[in-house]
Amino acid sequence: VEQIKEKLSIVDVVSSYVKLEKAGGNFKARCPFHNEKTPSFLLSPARDSYHCFGCGKGGDIFSFVQDIEGLDFPATLRLLAERAGVSLDARAKRDGGEKAMLYDVLEAATKFFEGELRKSPAAIEYLKSRGITGETAKTFRIGFAPDGWENLVTYLRQKGWQESLIEKAGLSVKGKTNPYDRFRNRVMFPICSTQGKPIAFTGRIMPGGDDQMGKYVNSPETVMYHKSSVLYGLNLAKSSIIKESKVIVVEGQMDAVMIHQAGNENVVAVS
Ligand code: ZN
């Protein structure tokens, strides 16, 4: 409450509901809580409070918003916290907890795909044919999702992850009977936060694979991944972008990977 009061001026809050007139160091208005023709509602910025001499209502921004919006106190607190940009502890903890779990399950999936790449000569051969070195594959944490419907889902469940979380991370699709892997028989490119944590994937179909779902499949929008605000490779490019004061923007992951490999690390893809 104190933090919110520090950040929001009572004048700003009240004036978004009521037309205020300056009256010396104070403001007056026609009271929003009772019907009147001449203003008897007085607002004092210095005291951070208001009082109506007609109906007797008075208080601070909390009581004002509570009354004018018809909300209870917790709802008022949420509304004003948002307006002030103050995070509420309980809510922040709950969201933080889920995000932390989503980061973990996405990291586990990345490790799974990396391991599967090492086991797949065909996928390694494909990357080589595209000119990608082993070192580059490691840097970008490129992996492989094997063919089949439940490889990743089964692996993650065995590791103790809940189905609902796997789905929330965008890794599985709710089937008619069982959830199944979103990415199948695809070379996997993790999309990372600027801190380098995987938040989503792009999967490119293997040559000759069933491309009914498209050559590229992307993670859906999730709590972690907002497509329009993420650039592929930014985690690896940021220091070089700052150094060069320049950034190369390309369309696809493969282009970004190849340009990085050729020595221009200040490259990102819009994917
Ligand atoms: Zn009044």
PDB file of C-alpha atoms and ligand atoms in Angstrom, residues 31 33-34 36 40 52 54-57, ligand 1:
ATOM      1  CA  CYS A  31     -18.789  14.992  -5.729  1.00  0.00           C
ATOM      2  CA  PHE A  33     -20.678  10.017  -4.655  1.00  0.00           C
ATOM      3  CA  HIS A  34     -23.729  12.228  -4.337  1.00  0.00           C
ATOM      4  CA  GLU A  36     -24.853  18.136  -6.406  1.00  0.00           C
ATOM      5  CA  SER A  40     -18.304  20.374  -2.144  1.00  0.00           C
ATOM      6  CA  CYS A  52     -16.841  15.727   0.642  1.00  0.00           C
ATOM      7  CA  GLY A  54     -21.921  17.307   1.265  1.00  0.00           C
ATOM      8  CA  CYS A  55     -22.114  13.560   1.916  1.00  0.00           C
ATOM      9  CA  GLY A  56     -19.208  13.099   4.257  1.00  0.00           C
ATOM     10  CA  LYS A  57     -17.256  10.634   2.117  1.00  0.00           C
TER      11      LYS A  57
HETATM   12 ZN    ZN B   1     -20.349  13.849  -1.661  1.00  0.00          ZN
END
